[in-house]
Amino acid sequence: MEAIANHRFTLESLSKSITRRLAILVNSCVHCGLCSDSCHYYLAENNSRFIPAFRTDRLSSLFRRYHTWLGRRIPFWVGAKEVDALTLKELTDTIFGECTMCGRCAINCSIGMDIGFLIREARKILVELDQVPRGLQSAVDKAVTTGNNMAITEEELIGTLQWLEEELQQEVGDTWAKIPLNKAGARVLYTLNPREPKFFPLSIIAIAKIFYAADEDWTLSSTNFDATNYAYYSGDDQAARTIARRLVDEAEKLGARILAVTECGHAYRSIRWEAPNWLGKRFDFQAKSILELIAEYLREGRIRLDPSANSKPTTLHDPCNLVRYGGVVEVQRYILRKAVSNFVEMHPNRERNFCCGGGGGLLSMSEYAELRLKAGRAKVEQIRQAGAKVVATPCHNCIDQLMELNKNYNLRIEVKTIGEIIADALILPSGQINPSSDYPSKKG
Amino acid sequence: MMPLSQALSLGAFLFCLIALLYMLLQVRHLPHQRDIAPPRGRWWEGIVYAFTKALLPWSKESSARHLVSYLAGAVFHLSTFFALFLFFLSFWLKSVPASLKAWGSLGLWAGLLCGFGLLLKRIFTPYLRSLSCPDDYFSNALVEAFLLVSWLSLREGNFPPYFYLIAVIFFIYLPLGKLRHALFCLYARAVWGGFFGRRGVLSLWEAKGIEER
């Protein structure tokens, strides 16, 4: 009982920090239910608890209870609920375990409610109530205490990069090819998802090869290299600020003009769109997706591709945070049309694309893994209908989820980053087509 | 001198207006985080999109898939706006012109049928029922009552006291329950359009650029 009383007190004190946008949205939903089948969870489970409006109502019902005249006097009439009636476990399951904050319902809402925003606001409350699922909180804690979400030490990273540099030199046949580290004054500071050095080092080589071919002046940081920001997912703005500040400080310290974010949807969104708000300033450098840089190289003729090196039918999965919430919509299509000979769109696509189910930090919350894989069914159907053999996606979270879907639903596809596909089609400055195209699939 | 029912309805309307204005001011005074990041698209384009293209039945998957419900909702709302127009007109009109009677009745009946259909859908569709609270049913019924008395008034050719009494309940309840979305959904739509327009996701033109603006 004491815990519930504390939670109620916390909720009441949090109510002082209600923002304008939140207040508008919780007063707007008309419970029309038209959002239902825009959600991949609802499509997979056909259960009303997975309707986006039902999820947001968990938050709105609290708002109505404490902040509306009728809610205070006749709560049942307006569906207002007290924190003890909700049970925090249910709220946590709904807000963390049953939504990837993909925003597909927001694009489709008949009113125009950004439901992804509301879910994150609810997560912020759950942060205050200490209800963040352990796996997600652990990723945030690691990033805050060690500098990256996989606790990779500087020595480990340097060791991996040295090995990758040797590989790069062999592949391009040039002993001067480098993976520069901590280079002050470099034009581009490239950032990684820690999964790359840990599990997918070939995706780092792929980008290094592209930089090499484009003769880019670039660098990596040996300490502040992690582009991800799981605190964005958890709703912990304070931690998100700490994590984002490190990258910003690093880019400013090295004097980079461009901070290039690896192929990672939420990392791009965090640093490009959210970090200026968290830190209260515009940056002296440009935050760009690596895809935008690659498109520049292609347009300027700094790299050339041979699409015949990628002849298998290839489709594209649009990561929600990069596309729907990030606005990077056409760049990846422009690149893929130049890098593969048989590009097919899946439908729907672009900002209407279905979430794969791996966003929202769900991959780090093992307790919801079964539901996450079920929720990927809409994506599985899209891939099957596209008839592609290769699924390209510029996001490491999506890659992990798509690989699991591939295994669980026996899709028989290869899942690749766009960088890997380009590296396979790259015509090196020597005129040689990239020899690594004979490599077996990196992600199958 | 104004009849009591008319005076009461006017008072209720003023109450509604002041309450909504108060809510609007309350919301305007809440903390607001402006987007600091440089824009990729144009916020105003998103807002224009939100109030034009986004309203087309085929522009959103949700409305295209639930076309009947979406169109029923649209007719129900248009009919309500017409009933409100009649309410204001009633203070000046002594008798209803024949043309307004015919076309107005048609519009109000269409609204009534659509509203009733949506109410039935809410009652008999399990997923909608699970989403609904008494306020949802009452709000729908109240608007329908308003449409019904508006139609009856048109039929009779004048505006009887019960028309104004229903209007009193309608205006008093509007800021208290779900009907206040009349104010907030416009605001939410503008915020939605501005947000996604600024990020370059919503565009009035089909082709989006590959470069940042």
Short mmCIF file of N, CA and C in Angstrom, two decimals, chain A residues 18-21 23-25 27-28 30-34 36-38 42 48 51 53-54 68 70 76-79 104 106-112 114 268-269 272-274 276-277 280-282 292 299 323-328 330-331 334 351-352, chain B residues 27-28 30-40 49 58-62 65-66 69-70 121-122 127-128 130-136 138 173 176-178 180-181 184-185 187-189 191-192 195-196 198-202 208-212:
data_model
loop_
_atom_site.label_atom_id
_atom_site.label_comp_id
_atom_site.label_asym_id
_atom_site.label_seq_id
_atom_site.Cartn_x
_atom_site.Cartn_y
_atom_site.Cartn_z
N ILE A 18 3.60 18.38 -16.90
CA ILE A 18 2.85 18.07 -18.13
C ILE A 18 3.15 19.14 -19.17
N THR A 19 3.46 18.68 -20.37
CA THR A 19 3.78 19.64 -21.43
C THR A 19 2.53 19.98 -22.24
N ARG A 20 2.67 21.02 -23.03
CA ARG A 20 1.54 21.47 -23.85
C ARG A 20 1.10 20.39 -24.83
N ARG A 21 2.10 19.80 -25.47
CA ARG A 21 1.78 18.79 -26.49
C ARG A 21 1.05 17.59 -25.87
N ALA A 23 -0.78 17.60 -23.12
CA ALA A 23 -2.13 17.99 -22.71
C ALA A 23 -3.08 18.04 -23.91
N ILE A 24 -2.57 18.50 -25.04
CA ILE A 24 -3.42 18.55 -26.25
C ILE A 24 -3.82 17.13 -26.66
N LEU A 25 -2.83 16.25 -26.66
CA LEU A 25 -3.10 14.90 -27.17
C LEU A 25 -4.04 14.10 -26.27
N ASN A 27 -6.35 15.10 -24.61
CA ASN A 27 -7.71 15.62 -24.71
C ASN A 27 -8.32 15.39 -26.09
N SER A 28 -7.58 14.75 -26.97
CA SER A 28 -8.03 14.69 -28.36
C SER A 28 -8.59 13.36 -28.82
N VAL A 30 -10.73 10.31 -29.66
CA VAL A 30 -12.18 10.11 -29.60
C VAL A 30 -12.55 8.63 -29.55
N HIS A 31 -11.54 7.78 -29.36
CA HIS A 31 -11.77 6.33 -29.28
C HIS A 31 -12.49 5.80 -30.52
N CYS A 32 -12.10 6.29 -31.69
CA CYS A 32 -12.76 5.82 -32.91
C CYS A 32 -12.26 4.45 -33.32
N GLY A 33 -11.06 4.09 -32.87
CA GLY A 33 -10.53 2.76 -33.14
C GLY A 33 -10.02 2.56 -34.55
N LEU A 34 -9.99 3.62 -35.37
CA LEU A 34 -9.52 3.46 -36.75
C LEU A 34 -8.02 3.14 -36.80
N SER A 36 -6.62 0.84 -35.19
CA SER A 36 -6.36 -0.54 -34.77
C SER A 36 -5.46 -1.30 -35.74
N ASP A 37 -5.87 -1.39 -37.01
CA ASP A 37 -5.08 -2.25 -37.89
C ASP A 37 -3.89 -1.56 -38.53
N SER A 38 -3.53 -0.39 -38.01
CA SER A 38 -2.24 0.18 -38.44
C SER A 38 -1.13 -0.33 -37.52
N TYR A 42 -1.55 -5.43 -33.12
CA TYR A 42 -2.98 -5.77 -33.25
C TYR A 42 -3.20 -6.73 -34.41
N SER A 48 -7.99 -6.50 -28.42
CA SER A 48 -8.22 -5.06 -28.27
C SER A 48 -7.17 -4.36 -27.41
N ILE A 51 -4.73 -2.29 -29.48
CA ILE A 51 -5.13 -1.12 -30.26
C ILE A 51 -4.35 0.09 -29.73
N ALA A 53 -5.00 3.16 -29.52
CA ALA A 53 -5.82 4.04 -28.67
C ALA A 53 -5.99 3.46 -27.26
N PHE A 54 -6.02 2.15 -27.16
CA PHE A 54 -6.14 1.49 -25.86
C PHE A 54 -4.88 1.76 -25.03
N THR A 68 -9.10 16.50 -14.84
CA THR A 68 -10.36 16.96 -15.44
C THR A 68 -11.43 17.00 -14.37
N LEU A 70 -14.67 16.26 -14.52
CA LEU A 70 -15.50 15.05 -14.41
C LEU A 70 -14.69 13.87 -13.88
N PHE A 76 -15.58 6.94 -13.25
CA PHE A 76 -15.99 5.85 -14.15
C PHE A 76 -16.62 6.39 -15.42
N TRP A 77 -17.27 7.56 -15.31
CA TRP A 77 -17.99 8.14 -16.45
C TRP A 77 -17.06 8.44 -17.62
N VAL A 78 -15.88 8.92 -17.30
CA VAL A 78 -14.93 9.30 -18.36
C VAL A 78 -13.77 8.31 -18.46
N GLY A 79 -13.93 7.15 -17.82
CA GLY A 79 -12.87 6.13 -17.90
C GLY A 79 -11.58 6.57 -17.22
N ARG A 104 3.50 4.28 -36.64
CA ARG A 104 2.64 3.99 -37.79
C ARG A 104 1.20 4.41 -37.49
N ALA A 106 0.46 6.85 -35.58
CA ALA A 106 0.43 8.32 -35.59
C ALA A 106 0.19 8.84 -37.00
N ILE A 107 0.84 8.20 -37.97
CA ILE A 107 0.64 8.62 -39.36
C ILE A 107 -0.80 8.35 -39.78
N ASN A 108 -1.40 7.31 -39.21
CA ASN A 108 -2.74 6.90 -39.63
C ASN A 108 -3.87 7.41 -38.74
N CYS A 109 -3.56 8.07 -37.65
CA CYS A 109 -4.61 8.51 -36.73
C CYS A 109 -5.56 9.49 -37.43
N SER A 110 -6.85 9.27 -37.30
CA SER A 110 -7.81 10.13 -38.00
C SER A 110 -7.81 11.54 -37.42
N ILE A 111 -7.42 11.67 -36.17
CA ILE A 111 -7.35 12.99 -35.54
C ILE A 111 -6.01 13.65 -35.85
N GLY A 112 -4.95 12.85 -35.79
CA GLY A 112 -3.61 13.39 -35.97
C GLY A 112 -2.86 13.41 -34.64
N ASP A 114 0.12 12.03 -32.28
CA ASP A 114 1.40 11.34 -32.34
C ASP A 114 1.45 10.36 -31.16
N TYR A 268 20.14 7.73 -35.25
CA TYR A 268 20.00 8.90 -36.10
C TYR A 268 18.99 9.88 -35.50
N ARG A 269 17.83 9.33 -35.14
CA ARG A 269 16.79 10.20 -34.59
C ARG A 269 17.29 10.92 -33.33
N ARG A 272 20.19 13.50 -34.39
CA ARG A 272 19.79 14.50 -35.39
C ARG A 272 18.63 15.37 -34.89
N TRP A 273 17.64 14.71 -34.25
CA TRP A 273 16.42 15.44 -33.92
C TRP A 273 16.23 15.72 -32.43
N GLU A 274 16.57 14.74 -31.60
CA GLU A 274 16.24 14.90 -30.17
C GLU A 274 17.37 15.57 -29.38
N PRO A 276 19.49 18.04 -29.91
CA PRO A 276 19.46 19.50 -29.76
C PRO A 276 18.45 19.96 -28.70
N ASN A 277 17.32 19.24 -28.60
CA ASN A 277 16.33 19.59 -27.57
C ASN A 277 16.84 19.22 -26.19
N GLY A 280 19.63 21.66 -25.51
CA GLY A 280 19.22 23.06 -25.59
C GLY A 280 20.05 23.91 -26.52
N LYS A 281 20.60 23.30 -27.58
CA LYS A 281 21.38 24.10 -28.53
C LYS A 281 21.47 23.42 -29.89
N ARG A 282 21.70 24.24 -30.92
CA ARG A 282 22.04 23.69 -32.23
C ARG A 282 23.53 23.44 -32.26
N GLU A 292 23.14 9.51 -46.18
CA GLU A 292 23.15 10.81 -46.85
C GLU A 292 24.53 11.13 -47.42
N ARG A 299 26.30 11.10 -56.09
CA ARG A 299 25.90 12.25 -56.91
C ARG A 299 27.11 12.99 -57.45
N VAL A 323 12.96 6.83 -40.97
CA VAL A 323 12.07 7.23 -42.05
C VAL A 323 10.87 8.02 -41.52
N ARG A 324 10.04 7.34 -40.74
CA ARG A 324 8.80 7.98 -40.29
C ARG A 324 9.08 9.13 -39.33
N TYR A 325 10.05 8.96 -38.48
CA TYR A 325 10.36 10.02 -37.51
C TYR A 325 11.63 10.79 -37.87
N GLY A 326 12.35 10.33 -38.91
CA GLY A 326 13.61 10.99 -39.21
C GLY A 326 13.60 11.73 -40.53
N GLY A 327 12.67 11.38 -41.41
CA GLY A 327 12.58 12.09 -42.69
C GLY A 327 13.58 11.63 -43.73
N VAL A 328 14.40 10.60 -43.42
CA VAL A 328 15.32 10.06 -44.44
C VAL A 328 14.53 8.99 -45.21
N GLU A 330 14.00 8.99 -49.12
CA GLU A 330 14.33 8.66 -50.50
C GLU A 330 15.80 8.30 -50.71
N VAL A 331 16.67 8.75 -49.81
CA VAL A 331 18.11 8.54 -50.00
C VAL A 331 18.45 7.07 -50.19
N TYR A 334 17.50 5.84 -53.61
CA TYR A 334 18.42 6.37 -54.61
C TYR A 334 19.69 5.51 -54.65
N GLU A 351 6.97 6.09 -45.26
CA GLU A 351 6.45 6.38 -43.92
C GLU A 351 5.26 5.50 -43.55
N ARG A 352 4.76 4.73 -44.52
CA ARG A 352 3.63 3.84 -44.22
C ARG A 352 4.09 2.40 -43.94
N VAL B 27 -3.61 25.39 -21.48
CA VAL B 27 -2.70 24.57 -22.29
C VAL B 27 -1.56 25.44 -22.83
N ARG B 28 -1.90 26.65 -23.25
CA ARG B 28 -0.86 27.55 -23.81
C ARG B 28 0.19 27.90 -22.76
N LEU B 30 1.30 25.84 -20.47
CA LEU B 30 2.11 24.68 -20.08
C LEU B 30 3.47 24.74 -20.76
N PRO B 31 4.48 24.12 -20.14
CA PRO B 31 5.81 24.15 -20.77
C PRO B 31 5.78 23.53 -22.16
N HIS B 32 6.54 24.13 -23.06
CA HIS B 32 6.54 23.66 -24.44
C HIS B 32 7.97 23.58 -24.94
N GLN B 33 8.33 22.41 -25.44
CA GLN B 33 9.69 22.24 -25.98
C GLN B 33 9.65 22.51 -27.49
N ARG B 34 10.25 23.60 -27.89
CA ARG B 34 10.35 23.87 -29.33
C ARG B 34 11.43 22.98 -29.92
N ASP B 35 11.19 22.52 -31.14
CA ASP B 35 12.23 21.72 -31.81
C ASP B 35 13.38 22.63 -32.20
N ILE B 36 14.56 22.29 -31.70
CA ILE B 36 15.72 23.15 -31.96
C ILE B 36 16.48 22.68 -33.20
N ALA B 37 16.45 21.36 -33.45
CA ALA B 37 17.22 20.82 -34.57
C ALA B 37 16.84 21.51 -35.88
N PRO B 38 17.82 21.71 -36.76
CA PRO B 38 17.50 22.36 -38.04
C PRO B 38 16.45 21.53 -38.80
N PRO B 39 15.48 22.20 -39.41
CA PRO B 39 14.42 21.44 -40.09
C PRO B 39 14.91 20.74 -41.35
N ARG B 40 14.23 19.67 -41.70
CA ARG B 40 14.50 18.99 -42.97
C ARG B 40 13.44 19.40 -44.00
N TYR B 49 -0.90 20.26 -45.22
CA TYR B 49 -1.19 18.86 -45.55
C TYR B 49 -2.23 18.28 -44.58
N TRP B 58 -8.78 8.57 -48.88
CA TRP B 58 -7.79 7.59 -49.33
C TRP B 58 -6.36 7.93 -48.91
N SER B 59 -6.19 9.07 -48.21
CA SER B 59 -4.81 9.48 -47.91
C SER B 59 -4.21 8.70 -46.75
N LYS B 60 -5.05 8.23 -45.84
CA LYS B 60 -4.53 7.44 -44.71
C LYS B 60 -5.06 6.03 -44.84
N GLU B 61 -4.21 5.08 -44.52
CA GLU B 61 -4.64 3.69 -44.60
C GLU B 61 -5.86 3.44 -43.71
N SER B 62 -5.87 4.09 -42.53
CA SER B 62 -6.95 3.87 -41.58
C SER B 62 -8.30 4.29 -42.16
N ARG B 65 -9.24 1.96 -45.25
CA ARG B 65 -9.69 0.62 -44.84
C ARG B 65 -11.06 0.65 -44.16
N HIS B 66 -11.34 1.75 -43.50
CA HIS B 66 -12.62 1.87 -42.79
C HIS B 66 -13.43 3.00 -43.42
N SER B 69 -16.99 3.91 -42.06
CA SER B 69 -16.94 4.59 -40.75
C SER B 69 -16.40 6.01 -40.90
N TYR B 70 -15.36 6.14 -41.73
CA TYR B 70 -14.75 7.46 -41.90
C TYR B 70 -15.75 8.45 -42.51
N LYS B 121 -22.19 0.77 -33.93
CA LYS B 121 -20.87 0.15 -34.13
C LYS B 121 -20.12 0.10 -32.80
N ARG B 122 -20.18 1.20 -32.06
CA ARG B 122 -19.48 1.25 -30.78
C ARG B 122 -20.07 0.22 -29.80
N TYR B 127 -14.07 -4.72 -30.04
CA TYR B 127 -12.87 -3.93 -29.76
C TYR B 127 -13.19 -2.48 -29.47
N LEU B 128 -14.26 -1.97 -30.11
CA LEU B 128 -14.65 -0.58 -29.84
C LEU B 128 -15.31 -0.46 -28.46
N SER B 130 -14.62 -2.24 -25.92
CA SER B 130 -13.59 -2.30 -24.88
C SER B 130 -12.86 -0.96 -24.74
N LEU B 131 -12.90 -0.16 -25.80
CA LEU B 131 -12.23 1.15 -25.75
C LEU B 131 -13.11 2.23 -25.11
N SER B 132 -14.41 1.93 -25.01
CA SER B 132 -15.38 2.99 -24.70
C SER B 132 -15.74 3.10 -23.22
N CYS B 133 -16.07 4.31 -22.82
CA CYS B 133 -16.56 4.55 -21.46
C CYS B 133 -17.93 5.26 -21.61
N PRO B 134 -18.69 5.41 -20.53
CA PRO B 134 -20.02 6.03 -20.66
C PRO B 134 -20.00 7.37 -21.40
N ASP B 135 -18.94 8.12 -21.20
CA ASP B 135 -18.82 9.43 -21.86
C ASP B 135 -18.90 9.29 -23.38
N ASP B 136 -18.30 8.22 -23.93
CA ASP B 136 -18.31 8.02 -25.38
C ASP B 136 -19.74 7.85 -25.90
N PHE B 138 -22.59 8.65 -24.24
CA PHE B 138 -23.41 9.81 -23.92
C PHE B 138 -23.14 10.96 -24.90
N TYR B 173 -22.20 20.49 -21.54
CA TYR B 173 -21.42 19.25 -21.47
C TYR B 173 -20.17 19.31 -22.35
N LEU B 176 -16.80 19.61 -20.80
CA LEU B 176 -16.56 18.69 -19.68
C LEU B 176 -16.15 17.30 -20.13
N GLY B 177 -16.75 16.82 -21.19
CA GLY B 177 -16.50 15.45 -21.60
C GLY B 177 -15.73 15.36 -22.89
N LYS B 178 -15.95 14.25 -23.58
CA LYS B 178 -15.20 13.95 -24.80
C LYS B 178 -15.40 14.98 -25.91
N ARG B 180 -15.05 17.92 -25.96
CA ARG B 180 -14.07 19.02 -26.03
C ARG B 180 -13.01 18.75 -27.08
N HIS B 181 -13.03 17.55 -27.66
CA HIS B 181 -12.10 17.31 -28.76
C HIS B 181 -12.37 18.29 -29.91
N PHE B 184 -9.63 20.55 -29.16
CA PHE B 184 -8.28 20.01 -29.10
C PHE B 184 -7.86 19.25 -30.36
N CYS B 185 -8.84 18.67 -31.08
CA CYS B 185 -8.40 17.90 -32.24
C CYS B 185 -7.86 18.82 -33.34
N TYR B 187 -6.15 21.51 -32.74
CA TYR B 187 -4.82 21.82 -32.22
C TYR B 187 -3.88 20.63 -32.47
N ALA B 188 -4.39 19.42 -32.14
CA ALA B 188 -3.57 18.22 -32.30
C ALA B 188 -3.20 18.02 -33.77
N ARG B 189 -4.14 18.27 -34.64
CA ARG B 189 -3.89 18.10 -36.07
C ARG B 189 -2.82 19.07 -36.57
N VAL B 191 -0.46 20.42 -34.71
CA VAL B 191 0.82 20.00 -34.12
C VAL B 191 1.39 18.81 -34.91
N TRP B 192 0.52 17.88 -35.24
CA TRP B 192 0.90 16.68 -36.02
C TRP B 192 1.50 17.11 -37.36
N PHE B 195 4.85 18.98 -36.92
CA PHE B 195 5.93 18.09 -36.49
C PHE B 195 6.47 17.28 -37.67
N PHE B 196 5.57 16.57 -38.35
CA PHE B 196 6.03 15.70 -39.43
C PHE B 196 6.42 16.50 -40.68
N ARG B 198 7.99 19.44 -40.55
CA ARG B 198 9.33 19.93 -40.23
C ARG B 198 10.39 18.85 -40.44
N ARG B 199 9.99 17.63 -40.15
CA ARG B 199 10.94 16.52 -40.32
C ARG B 199 11.00 16.02 -41.76
N GLY B 200 10.23 16.62 -42.63
CA GLY B 200 10.29 16.25 -44.04
C GLY B 200 9.58 14.96 -44.36
N VAL B 201 8.67 14.55 -43.48
CA VAL B 201 7.96 13.29 -43.71
C VAL B 201 6.66 13.54 -44.48
N LEU B 202 5.94 14.59 -44.09
CA LEU B 202 4.71 14.93 -44.80
C LEU B 202 5.01 16.01 -45.82
N LYS B 208 9.51 13.27 -52.56
CA LYS B 208 10.32 13.92 -51.53
C LYS B 208 11.75 13.99 -52.05
N GLY B 209 12.46 15.02 -51.68
CA GLY B 209 13.83 15.18 -52.15
C GLY B 209 14.78 14.24 -51.45
N ILE B 210 15.96 14.05 -52.00
CA ILE B 210 16.93 13.22 -51.30
C ILE B 210 17.93 14.07 -50.52
N GLU B 211 17.86 15.37 -50.72
CA GLU B 211 18.75 16.25 -49.96
C GLU B 211 17.97 17.01 -48.90
N GLU B 212 18.68 17.41 -47.86
CA GLU B 212 18.02 18.24 -46.85
C GLU B 212 17.74 19.60 -47.44
#
